[in-house]
Short mmCIF file of C-alpha atoms in Angstrom, two decimals:
data_model
loop_
_atom_site.label_atom_id
_atom_site.label_comp_id
_atom_site.label_asym_id
_atom_site.label_seq_id
_atom_site.Cartn_x
_atom_site.Cartn_y
_atom_site.Cartn_z
CA UNK V 1 7.67 -6.39 16.66
CA UNK V 2 10.82 -7.61 18.36
CA UNK V 3 12.43 -6.54 21.57
CA UNK V 4 15.62 -7.77 23.47
CA UNK V 5 15.25 -8.65 27.03
CA UNK V 6 18.59 -10.05 27.57
CA UNK V 7 21.98 -8.34 28.09
CA UNK V 8 22.38 -7.52 24.54
CA UNK V 9 21.57 -4.07 23.54
CA UNK V 10 18.07 -3.43 21.94
CA UNK V 11 19.88 -2.18 18.55
CA UNK V 12 20.77 -5.75 17.82
CA UNK V 13 17.11 -6.44 17.43
CA UNK V 14 16.20 -5.64 13.79
CA UNK V 15 12.55 -4.52 12.91
CA UNK V 16 10.53 -7.33 11.11
CA UNK V 17 9.46 -4.77 8.68
CA UNK V 18 12.90 -4.94 6.88
CA UNK V 19 12.67 -6.84 3.75
CA UNK V 20 13.01 -10.74 4.41
CA UNK V 21 16.55 -11.59 3.85
CA UNK V 22 18.35 -14.93 2.92
CA UNK V 23 19.02 -17.21 6.06
CA UNK V 24 22.34 -19.24 6.51
CA UNK V 25 22.85 -22.14 4.17
CA UNK V 26 21.18 -25.42 4.66
CA UNK V 27 21.42 -27.62 7.42
CA UNK V 28 21.42 -31.38 7.75
CA UNK V 29 18.01 -33.25 8.08
CA UNK V 30 15.48 -35.39 6.54
CA UNK V 31 13.32 -33.62 3.85
CA UNK V 32 9.69 -33.99 4.08
CA UNK V 33 8.28 -37.19 2.55
CA UNK V 34 6.05 -37.34 -0.67
CA UNK V 35 2.54 -37.10 0.46
CA UNK V 36 -0.28 -38.91 -0.97
CA UNK V 37 -1.53 -37.43 -4.34
CA UNK V 38 -3.07 -33.81 -3.67
CA UNK V 39 -1.96 -33.60 0.12
CA UNK V 40 0.43 -31.63 1.92
CA UNK V 41 3.80 -33.11 2.64
CA UNK V 42 4.12 -35.59 5.59
CA UNK V 43 6.28 -34.38 8.67
CA UNK V 44 9.93 -35.44 8.25
CA UNK V 45 10.26 -35.15 12.00
CA UNK V 46 7.57 -37.62 13.01
CA UNK V 47 6.49 -40.68 11.01
CA UNK V 48 2.68 -40.50 11.25
CA UNK V 49 1.13 -44.12 11.23
CA UNK V 50 -2.63 -44.71 11.17
CA UNK V 51 -4.76 -44.38 13.04
CA UNK V 52 -3.02 -41.33 14.42
CA UNK V 53 -5.20 -38.26 13.52
CA UNK V 54 -3.25 -35.47 11.81
CA UNK V 55 -3.95 -31.81 11.03
CA UNK V 56 -2.40 -29.34 8.48
CA UNK V 57 -0.12 -26.62 9.68
CA UNK V 58 1.71 -23.78 7.88
CA UNK V 59 5.42 -23.20 8.08
CA UNK V 60 7.35 -20.43 6.43
CA UNK V 61 10.70 -20.38 4.79
CA UNK V 62 12.84 -17.71 3.14
CA UNK V 63 12.58 -17.30 -0.70
CA UNK V 64 15.08 -17.45 -3.42
CA UNK V 65 15.44 -13.61 -3.51
CA UNK V 66 15.31 -13.04 0.14
CA UNK V 67 12.24 -10.81 -0.22
CA UNK V 68 9.64 -12.99 1.80
CA UNK V 69 9.07 -15.98 3.81
CA UNK V 70 6.90 -18.23 1.54
CA UNK V 71 4.35 -20.81 3.32
CA UNK V 72 4.33 -24.62 2.99
CA UNK V 73 1.89 -26.85 4.57
CA UNK V 74 2.62 -30.05 6.60
CA UNK V 75 0.43 -32.83 8.20
CA UNK V 76 1.46 -33.35 11.77
CA UNK V 77 -0.35 -35.22 14.74
CA UNK V 78 -3.26 -33.34 16.43
CA UNK V 79 -2.31 -31.97 19.71
CA UNK V 80 -2.33 -29.12 22.21
CA UNK V 81 -1.03 -25.65 21.37
CA UNK V 82 2.30 -26.31 22.76
CA UNK V 83 2.50 -29.52 20.92
CA UNK V 84 1.61 -28.11 17.55
CA UNK V 85 4.06 -25.33 18.34
CA UNK V 86 6.79 -27.97 18.96
CA UNK V 87 6.10 -29.69 15.69
CA UNK V 88 6.10 -26.53 13.69
CA UNK V 89 9.48 -25.51 15.00
CA UNK V 90 10.82 -28.96 14.25
CA UNK V 91 9.49 -28.51 10.64
CA UNK V 92 10.96 -25.26 10.45
CA UNK V 93 14.37 -26.80 11.31
CA UNK V 94 13.94 -29.72 9.09
CA UNK V 95 13.73 -27.42 6.02
CA UNK V 96 11.36 -26.79 3.08
CA UNK V 97 10.05 -29.38 0.62
CA UNK V 98 10.36 -26.76 -2.05
CA UNK V 99 14.17 -27.07 -3.47
CA UNK V 100 14.05 -23.25 -4.52
CA UNK V 101 13.37 -22.21 -0.90
CA UNK V 102 15.98 -21.81 1.91
CA UNK V 103 16.32 -23.19 5.70
CA UNK V 104 16.07 -20.09 7.97
CA UNK V 105 18.64 -21.36 10.69
CA UNK V 106 22.10 -22.47 10.39
CA UNK V 107 23.32 -26.20 9.85
CA UNK V 108 22.69 -28.24 12.86
CA UNK V 109 20.31 -26.12 14.75
CA UNK V 110 17.96 -28.19 17.10
CA UNK V 111 14.98 -27.77 19.26
CA UNK V 112 16.38 -28.60 22.77
CA UNK V 113 13.14 -29.21 24.55
CA UNK V 114 9.48 -29.08 23.74
CA UNK V 115 7.95 -25.72 23.18
CA UNK V 116 6.42 -24.44 26.62
CA UNK V 117 3.25 -22.03 26.55
CA UNK V 118 2.55 -20.09 29.58
CA UNK V 119 0.10 -17.12 29.68
CA UNK V 120 0.15 -16.78 25.83
CA UNK V 121 4.16 -16.92 25.83
CA UNK V 122 5.68 -19.68 23.89
CA UNK V 123 9.22 -20.37 24.75
CA UNK V 124 11.55 -21.83 22.08
CA UNK V 125 14.79 -23.12 23.22
CA UNK V 126 17.30 -23.59 20.22
CA UNK V 127 20.89 -25.08 20.30
CA UNK V 128 23.69 -22.82 20.16
CA UNK V 129 24.28 -23.22 16.44
CA UNK V 130 21.56 -20.63 16.06
CA UNK V 131 23.99 -18.07 17.23
CA UNK V 132 25.87 -18.71 13.90
CA UNK V 133 23.40 -16.32 12.07
CA UNK V 134 25.43 -13.44 10.93
CA UNK V 135 24.13 -10.18 9.49
CA UNK V 136 20.72 -8.43 9.69
CA UNK V 137 19.51 -10.33 6.74
CA UNK V 138 19.95 -13.89 8.18
CA UNK V 139 18.50 -12.73 11.56
CA UNK V 140 15.51 -10.96 9.99
CA UNK V 141 14.78 -14.11 7.73
CA UNK V 142 14.84 -16.54 10.69
CA UNK V 143 12.85 -14.47 13.08
CA UNK V 144 10.22 -13.78 10.45
CA UNK V 145 9.90 -17.44 9.52
CA UNK V 146 9.52 -18.28 13.22
CA UNK V 147 7.16 -15.69 13.99
CA UNK V 148 4.67 -16.24 11.03
CA UNK V 149 5.17 -20.13 11.41
CA UNK V 150 3.71 -19.84 14.97
CA UNK V 151 1.22 -16.97 14.35
CA UNK V 152 -1.74 -19.15 13.67
CA UNK V 153 -1.53 -21.55 16.68
CA UNK V 154 -4.36 -20.66 18.97
CA UNK V 155 -3.17 -19.22 22.38
CA UNK V 156 0.23 -17.92 21.30
CA UNK V 157 0.62 -14.11 21.70
CA UNK V 158 4.38 -13.87 22.02
CA UNK V 159 7.39 -16.06 21.43
CA UNK V 160 10.36 -16.02 23.84
CA UNK V 161 13.63 -17.17 22.04
CA UNK V 162 16.37 -18.75 23.91
CA UNK V 163 19.58 -20.21 22.85
CA UNK V 164 21.13 -23.14 24.81
CA UNK V 165 18.73 -22.05 27.65
CA UNK V 166 20.01 -18.49 27.89
CA UNK V 167 18.49 -15.36 27.17
CA UNK V 168 21.27 -13.21 26.00
CA UNK V 169 23.62 -13.21 22.89
CA UNK V 170 22.37 -12.22 19.30
CA UNK V 171 19.13 -14.14 19.50
CA UNK V 172 18.63 -15.23 23.07
CA UNK V 173 16.18 -12.93 24.73
CA UNK V 174 14.26 -12.01 21.55
CA UNK V 175 10.39 -11.48 22.00
CA UNK V 176 8.51 -11.88 18.75
CA UNK V 177 4.98 -10.36 18.86
CA UNK V 178 3.06 -12.87 16.76
CA UNK V 179 0.12 -10.73 16.54
CA UNK V 180 1.90 -7.90 15.05
CA UNK V 181 0.59 -7.98 11.60
CA UNK V 182 2.83 -5.72 9.69
CA UNK V 183 2.67 -6.08 5.79
CA UNK V 184 5.73 -6.68 3.60
CA UNK V 185 5.09 -4.39 0.61
CA UNK V 186 7.83 -5.50 -1.59
CA UNK V 187 8.01 -6.19 -5.39
CA UNK V 188 7.74 -9.92 -6.23
CA UNK V 189 10.69 -10.87 -8.44
CA UNK V 190 9.88 -13.96 -10.93
CA UNK V 191 11.74 -17.30 -10.37
CA UNK V 192 11.44 -19.43 -13.41
CA UNK V 193 12.92 -22.42 -11.58
CA UNK V 194 10.28 -22.23 -8.89
CA UNK V 195 7.43 -21.83 -11.42
CA UNK V 196 8.91 -25.08 -13.39
CA UNK V 197 9.06 -26.80 -10.09
CA UNK V 198 5.40 -25.97 -9.01
CA UNK V 199 4.00 -26.60 -12.61
CA UNK V 200 5.70 -30.04 -12.59
CA UNK V 201 3.91 -30.91 -9.06
CA UNK V 202 0.60 -29.57 -10.36
CA UNK V 203 1.07 -31.84 -13.61
CA UNK V 204 1.51 -34.74 -11.28
CA UNK V 205 -1.79 -34.11 -9.63
CA UNK V 206 -0.36 -32.36 -6.57
CA UNK V 207 -1.43 -28.97 -5.23
CA UNK V 208 -4.42 -28.57 -7.69
CA UNK V 209 -5.23 -25.38 -5.92
CA UNK V 210 -2.59 -23.68 -7.80
CA UNK V 211 -4.71 -23.59 -10.94
CA UNK V 212 -7.16 -21.28 -9.05
CA UNK V 213 -5.78 -17.90 -8.72
CA UNK V 214 -7.91 -16.98 -5.73
CA UNK V 215 -6.88 -20.01 -3.85
CA UNK V 216 -3.33 -19.02 -4.61
CA UNK V 217 -3.92 -15.65 -2.95
CA UNK V 218 -5.62 -17.23 -0.10
CA UNK V 219 -2.39 -19.45 0.71
CA UNK V 220 0.64 -17.42 -0.39
CA UNK V 221 -0.93 -14.10 0.27
CA UNK V 222 0.08 -14.88 3.96
CA UNK V 223 3.74 -14.37 3.08
CA UNK V 224 3.00 -10.44 2.96
CA UNK V 225 1.61 -10.70 6.46
CA UNK V 226 -2.13 -11.02 5.69
CA UNK V 227 -4.12 -13.24 7.98
CA UNK V 228 -5.81 -16.35 6.73
CA UNK V 229 -9.07 -14.57 7.79
CA UNK V 230 -8.53 -11.64 5.87
CA UNK V 231 -7.61 -13.58 2.57
CA UNK V 232 -10.66 -15.65 2.88
CA UNK V 233 -12.62 -12.59 2.38
CA UNK V 234 -10.75 -11.59 -0.67
CA UNK V 235 -12.63 -11.07 -3.98
CA UNK V 236 -11.21 -11.52 -7.48
CA UNK V 237 -11.46 -10.11 -10.96
CA UNK V 238 -10.01 -12.23 -13.87
CA UNK V 239 -9.23 -11.61 -17.48
CA UNK V 240 -7.39 -14.25 -19.41
CA UNK V 241 -4.09 -14.96 -18.16
CA UNK V 242 -4.05 -12.16 -15.51
CA UNK V 243 -5.97 -11.78 -12.25
CA UNK V 244 -6.61 -9.08 -9.56
CA UNK V 245 -7.34 -9.94 -5.91
CA UNK V 246 -8.44 -7.61 -3.47
CA UNK V 247 -7.79 -7.81 0.20
CA UNK V 248 -8.95 -5.34 2.80
CA UNK V 249 -7.47 -4.74 6.23
CA UNK V 250 -8.69 -1.98 8.60
CA UNK V 251 -10.53 -0.04 5.92
CA UNK V 252 -7.57 -0.16 3.48
CA UNK V 253 -7.75 -2.46 0.41
CA UNK V 254 -4.67 -3.92 -1.34
CA UNK V 255 -4.75 -5.83 -4.55
CA UNK V 256 -2.51 -8.70 -5.92
CA UNK V 257 -1.77 -9.19 -9.38
CA UNK V 258 -1.52 -12.89 -10.40
CA UNK V 259 -0.33 -14.32 -13.68
CA UNK V 260 -0.90 -17.88 -15.25
CA UNK V 261 2.03 -19.93 -16.54
CA UNK V 262 1.35 -19.31 -20.08
CA UNK V 263 3.86 -22.01 -21.10
CA UNK V 264 1.60 -24.73 -19.80
CA UNK V 265 -1.43 -23.15 -21.39
CA UNK V 266 -4.91 -23.56 -19.78
CA UNK V 267 -3.21 -25.87 -17.33
CA UNK V 268 -0.79 -23.44 -16.21
CA UNK V 269 -0.37 -22.53 -12.61
CA UNK V 270 -0.98 -19.09 -11.07
CA UNK V 271 1.61 -17.09 -9.17
CA UNK V 272 1.57 -13.81 -7.31
CA UNK V 273 3.39 -11.30 -9.60
CA UNK V 274 2.94 -8.08 -7.64
CA UNK V 275 1.32 -6.51 -4.63
CA UNK V 276 -0.01 -3.21 -6.04
CA UNK V 277 1.46 -0.18 -4.27
CA UNK V 278 -1.98 1.54 -4.89
CA UNK V 279 -4.11 1.18 -1.63
CA UNK V 280 -7.79 1.98 -1.13
CA UNK V 281 -8.94 3.65 1.94
CA UNK V 282 -12.35 3.98 3.76
CA UNK V 283 -13.14 7.31 4.78
CA UNK V 284 -13.22 6.31 8.64
CA UNK V 285 -9.81 4.87 8.27
CA UNK V 286 -8.13 8.14 7.28
CA UNK V 287 -6.27 10.26 9.60
CA UNK V 288 -8.13 13.20 10.74
CA UNK V 289 -6.15 15.70 8.44
CA UNK V 290 -7.07 13.55 5.35
CA UNK V 291 -10.74 13.32 6.52
CA UNK V 292 -10.77 17.05 6.62
CA UNK V 293 -9.38 17.20 3.14
CA UNK V 294 -11.94 14.69 1.60
CA UNK V 295 -14.81 16.65 3.44
CA UNK V 296 -13.69 19.81 1.49
CA UNK V 297 -13.96 17.99 -1.92
CA UNK V 298 -16.73 15.51 -1.38
CA UNK V 299 -19.32 16.06 -4.09
CA UNK V 300 -17.59 19.10 -5.53
CA UNK V 301 -14.51 17.59 -7.55
CA UNK V 302 -13.55 14.82 -9.82
CA UNK V 303 -9.81 14.39 -9.24
CA UNK V 304 -8.05 15.85 -6.26
CA UNK V 305 -4.58 14.93 -5.01
CA UNK V 306 -2.84 15.50 -1.45
CA UNK V 307 0.50 14.55 -0.34
CA UNK V 308 0.57 13.35 3.13
CA UNK V 309 2.36 10.63 5.19
CA UNK V 310 4.76 9.49 2.59
CA UNK V 311 2.02 8.85 0.13
CA UNK V 312 0.09 10.76 -2.57
CA UNK V 313 -3.80 10.50 -1.90
CA UNK V 314 -6.04 10.59 -4.71
CA UNK V 315 -9.71 11.42 -4.68
CA UNK V 316 -12.53 10.97 -7.06
CA UNK V 317 -15.98 12.38 -6.39
CA UNK V 318 -19.07 13.37 -8.46
CA UNK V 319 -22.37 14.41 -6.87
CA UNK V 320 -25.01 11.69 -7.37
CA UNK V 321 -22.27 9.72 -9.43
CA UNK V 322 -20.42 6.49 -8.74
CA UNK V 323 -16.84 7.25 -9.88
CA UNK V 324 -14.01 5.09 -8.61
CA UNK V 325 -10.30 5.26 -9.19
CA UNK V 326 -9.37 1.89 -10.95
CA UNK V 327 -5.48 2.47 -11.47
CA UNK V 328 -2.55 4.75 -11.48
CA UNK V 329 0.78 4.46 -13.23
CA UNK V 330 3.61 6.66 -14.43
CA UNK V 331 3.65 7.60 -18.16
CA UNK V 332 6.66 9.87 -19.01
CA UNK V 333 6.40 12.92 -16.67
CA UNK V 334 2.92 12.36 -15.57
CA UNK V 335 1.01 10.24 -12.85
CA UNK V 336 -1.95 8.87 -14.92
CA UNK V 337 -4.96 7.92 -12.74
CA UNK V 338 -7.71 6.03 -14.51
CA UNK V 339 -11.48 6.37 -13.45
CA UNK V 340 -14.37 4.47 -14.14
CA UNK V 341 -18.18 5.12 -13.56
CA UNK V 342 -19.08 1.60 -12.73
CA UNK V 343 -18.85 0.33 -9.07
CA UNK V 344 -17.37 1.97 -6.21
CA UNK V 345 -19.04 4.87 -4.25
CA UNK V 346 -19.61 8.70 -4.39
CA UNK V 347 -16.26 9.14 -3.07
CA UNK V 348 -13.37 7.08 -3.87
CA UNK V 349 -9.90 7.41 -1.95
CA UNK V 350 -6.85 5.75 -3.07
CA UNK V 351 -3.04 6.36 -2.57
CA UNK V 352 0.25 5.55 -4.04
CA UNK V 353 3.79 5.87 -2.61
CA UNK V 354 5.39 9.34 -2.80
CA UNK V 355 8.19 8.61 -5.10
CA UNK V 356 6.93 10.21 -8.44
CA UNK V 357 4.35 12.31 -6.44
CA UNK V 358 6.12 15.55 -8.00
CA UNK V 359 4.94 14.37 -11.37
CA UNK V 360 1.87 16.15 -12.86
CA UNK V 361 -1.37 14.18 -12.01
CA UNK V 362 -3.60 13.37 -14.92
CA UNK V 363 -6.95 12.01 -14.51
CA UNK V 364 -8.21 9.83 -17.38
CA UNK V 365 -11.67 7.97 -17.91
CA UNK V 366 -11.10 4.10 -18.30
CA UNK V 367 -14.21 4.33 -20.51
CA UNK V 368 -16.22 7.49 -21.27
CA UNK V 369 -18.80 8.38 -18.85
CA UNK V 370 -22.49 7.89 -19.69
CA UNK V 371 -24.23 8.34 -16.14
CA UNK V 372 -24.15 11.20 -13.95
CA UNK V 373 -20.60 11.95 -14.28
CA UNK V 374 -21.11 12.87 -17.95
CA UNK V 375 -23.04 15.82 -16.91
CA UNK V 376 -20.14 17.37 -14.96
CA UNK V 377 -16.87 16.79 -16.82
CA UNK V 378 -15.07 15.19 -19.59
CA UNK V 379 -11.56 13.73 -20.03
CA UNK V 380 -10.20 16.84 -21.60
CA UNK V 381 -11.12 18.97 -18.67
CA UNK V 382 -10.07 16.78 -15.83
CA UNK V 383 -9.05 17.66 -13.18
CA UNK V 384 -11.68 20.24 -12.35
CA UNK V 385 -13.25 21.82 -9.10
CA UNK V 386 -16.90 22.21 -8.67
CA UNK V 387 -19.04 24.38 -6.31
CA UNK V 388 -20.80 23.01 -3.37
CA UNK V 389 -24.10 22.75 -5.43
CA UNK V 390 -22.45 20.55 -8.07
CA UNK V 391 -23.10 22.91 -11.00
CA UNK V 392 -19.46 24.08 -11.25
CA UNK V 393 -18.04 26.73 -13.67
CA UNK V 394 -18.05 24.79 -16.86
CA UNK V 395 -15.36 27.18 -18.46
CA UNK V 396 -12.87 26.69 -15.33
CA UNK V 397 -10.09 24.11 -16.02
CA UNK V 398 -7.54 23.97 -13.26
CA UNK V 399 -3.88 24.42 -14.69
CA UNK V 400 -0.86 26.05 -13.41
CA UNK V 401 -1.07 27.16 -9.91
CA UNK V 402 -3.94 29.52 -10.15
CA UNK V 403 -7.10 30.20 -12.11
CA UNK V 404 -9.49 33.17 -12.22
CA UNK V 405 -13.18 32.02 -12.92
CA UNK V 406 -15.11 35.31 -12.11
CA UNK V 407 -14.20 38.87 -12.01
CA UNK V 408 -17.29 41.26 -10.87
CA UNK V 409 -17.27 45.09 -11.19
CA UNK V 410 -18.79 47.49 -9.03
CA UNK V 411 -18.10 51.26 -8.42
CA UNK V 412 -14.62 51.49 -7.19
CA UNK V 413 -14.40 47.76 -6.44
CA UNK V 414 -13.36 44.56 -8.41
CA UNK V 415 -14.28 41.09 -6.75
CA UNK V 416 -12.08 38.28 -8.15
CA UNK V 417 -12.90 34.69 -7.52
CA UNK V 418 -10.81 31.58 -8.50
CA UNK V 419 -8.78 28.79 -7.29
CA UNK V 420 -5.02 28.45 -6.31
CA UNK V 421 -2.52 25.98 -4.82
CA UNK V 422 1.06 25.69 -3.73
CA UNK V 423 0.57 28.69 -1.57
CA UNK V 424 2.21 29.32 1.73
CA UNK V 425 -0.32 29.54 4.43
CA UNK V 426 -2.73 29.82 1.74
CA UNK V 427 -2.15 33.66 1.24
CA UNK V 428 -3.13 34.86 -2.02
CA UNK V 429 -3.00 38.42 -3.53
CA UNK V 430 -4.14 40.37 -6.77
CA UNK V 431 -2.54 43.31 -8.40
CA UNK V 432 -4.11 45.74 -10.82
CA UNK V 433 -1.46 47.32 -13.24
CA UNK V 434 -2.00 50.10 -15.73
CA UNK V 435 -0.67 50.30 -19.28
CA UNK V 436 2.70 51.56 -17.79
CA UNK V 437 3.04 48.48 -15.51
CA UNK V 438 2.38 50.60 -12.59
CA UNK V 439 0.35 49.06 -9.67
CA UNK V 440 -2.84 51.11 -9.16
CA UNK V 441 -4.76 48.73 -6.75
CA UNK V 442 -3.91 45.59 -4.63
CA UNK V 443 -5.93 43.18 -2.63
CA UNK V 444 -5.37 40.22 -0.32
CA UNK V 445 -7.14 37.11 0.34
CA UNK V 446 -6.87 33.50 1.86
CA UNK V 447 -7.49 30.45 -0.16
CA UNK V 448 -9.66 27.62 1.21
CA UNK V 449 -6.46 25.36 1.03
CA UNK V 450 -2.70 25.51 0.66
CA UNK V 451 0.37 23.44 -0.66
CA UNK V 452 -0.87 20.50 -2.84
CA UNK V 453 -4.61 21.31 -2.40
CA UNK V 454 -6.58 23.47 -4.74
CA UNK V 455 -8.41 26.05 -2.63
CA UNK V 456 -11.01 28.73 -3.60
CA UNK V 457 -10.36 32.33 -2.99
CA UNK V 458 -12.15 35.56 -3.10
CA UNK V 459 -10.23 38.87 -3.24
CA UNK V 460 -11.69 42.25 -3.32
CA UNK V 461 -9.72 45.13 -4.92
CA UNK V 462 -10.67 48.78 -3.94
CA UNK V 463 -9.64 51.19 -6.80
CA UNK V 464 -10.25 54.76 -7.99
CA UNK V 465 -8.87 54.25 -11.74
CA UNK V 466 -10.53 55.67 -14.87
CA UNK V 467 -12.33 53.18 -17.33
CA UNK V 468 -10.13 51.22 -19.56
CA UNK V 469 -8.17 47.93 -19.88
CA UNK V 470 -5.85 46.86 -17.02
CA UNK V 471 -3.59 43.90 -16.19
CA UNK V 472 -4.81 41.65 -13.42
CA UNK V 473 -2.15 39.45 -11.75
CA UNK V 474 -2.97 36.80 -9.16
CA UNK V 475 -0.16 35.48 -7.10
CA UNK V 476 1.89 35.61 -3.77
CA UNK V 477 5.10 36.94 -2.52
CA UNK V 478 8.27 34.79 -2.27
CA UNK V 479 9.05 33.66 1.23
CA UNK V 480 12.65 33.66 0.17
CA UNK V 481 13.14 37.32 -0.76
CA UNK V 482 9.79 38.92 -0.71
CA UNK V 483 9.48 39.17 -4.67
CA UNK V 484 6.24 39.19 -6.10
CA UNK V 485 5.39 36.04 -8.11
CA UNK V 486 2.49 36.03 -10.35
CA UNK V 487 0.72 32.71 -10.65
CA UNK V 488 -1.78 33.65 -13.44
CA UNK V 489 -2.51 36.88 -15.40
CA UNK V 490 -5.85 38.13 -16.89
CA UNK V 491 -6.65 41.29 -18.77
CA UNK V 492 -9.76 42.98 -17.71
CA UNK V 493 -11.85 46.02 -18.62
CA UNK V 494 -12.87 48.49 -15.97
CA UNK V 495 -16.28 49.89 -16.93
CA UNK V 496 -17.38 53.59 -16.46
CA UNK V 497 -18.81 54.39 -12.98
#
């Protein structure tokens, strides 16, 4: 989070959640020295001589596609928080060791004085060259790199940026909230040159951790905004040359896809290929409206969808079963959601971004169910809704926008029960028509849900018609012109009284 405290208008401060963009072209300076085998590069700004004790810090630089700021490690002398902050800023200005990465600040930018730290605020005073940054991309890249580079130094809560001792201009007066841990959820574009460079380092015995996909996620996962502590708790599933790493924050779980450089065979390094847009949600982390939606379907459904907050939420649940959503992808005109019976809990909640959410949602089993779920459903009949006791109506498959599962007849009365969705204010009606198409009875009701949700309804039609066959229409009235729009049609036989 950034805010302007100088004379420049707040609108000059750009949100950090914008995709990281390329900083200005390289500046003069000495690049990091080659480190001893297997170690992080030695600081180019300070020549460390034994017996000075050093520690490893992390510095971030814009990548080749201006998507993210990618971390590198440096060894600097041990010191106080302010001293470490000073070293980190000097490293940032010196530039990356990786030749495929970029310097974030313009040529000649210098740190005019040591970083000061007072009451959690680190003041960074840069030379006037910093004002040569032009365009939102350069500003966002530079500020993102500075914020993340200082974010793991104990005691720093905010960064106050000055240019030539002043708190005005394009950058002067910027305040960076280092504890603002927004995530950068963007695609990761491959860079063959960087993979070749990193593979070469690994072949020389450097960065051996790049041959372990979990270790790669532990380190480079920070470029998306995850903390080191969050990444240390990550779990992994690996199959051949691909791996999935799962990271949880505030009840929501994200997963990275990593791939191995197959050109190097079993010695290939691992790189992050994507951050899966599908996210996992603990019930307690959901907004209240979505908790209510989950409450409605817990232990009553396998496969429900609900659009809210720019995401399409997916729920898989079965009474006494362990059903979990394991993937979601578009296939033609469908959003296909894979389910598995292994792992997870009785209720599994995931979500994907809304683009494509108007596609038909199809639920498929990853493998055929053999446990409790097999008693409730099959791949051919998903999605389906069940009654609260879990027994369900085995003949009811939810298709279209309305389904009738029961019609009960009494003297002068027909009770219709079923499910409907895409209703305005959940209003639903039933019409009984004779052989000439004339309306002979009508009834109204309210479904238990509206819009995206399937909601159960009960409608009672009072009538005085003779025995015979009639057309039963379930639907609603258009809010545009009041026209009747049947959602489903069923032919029924009214018995003699």
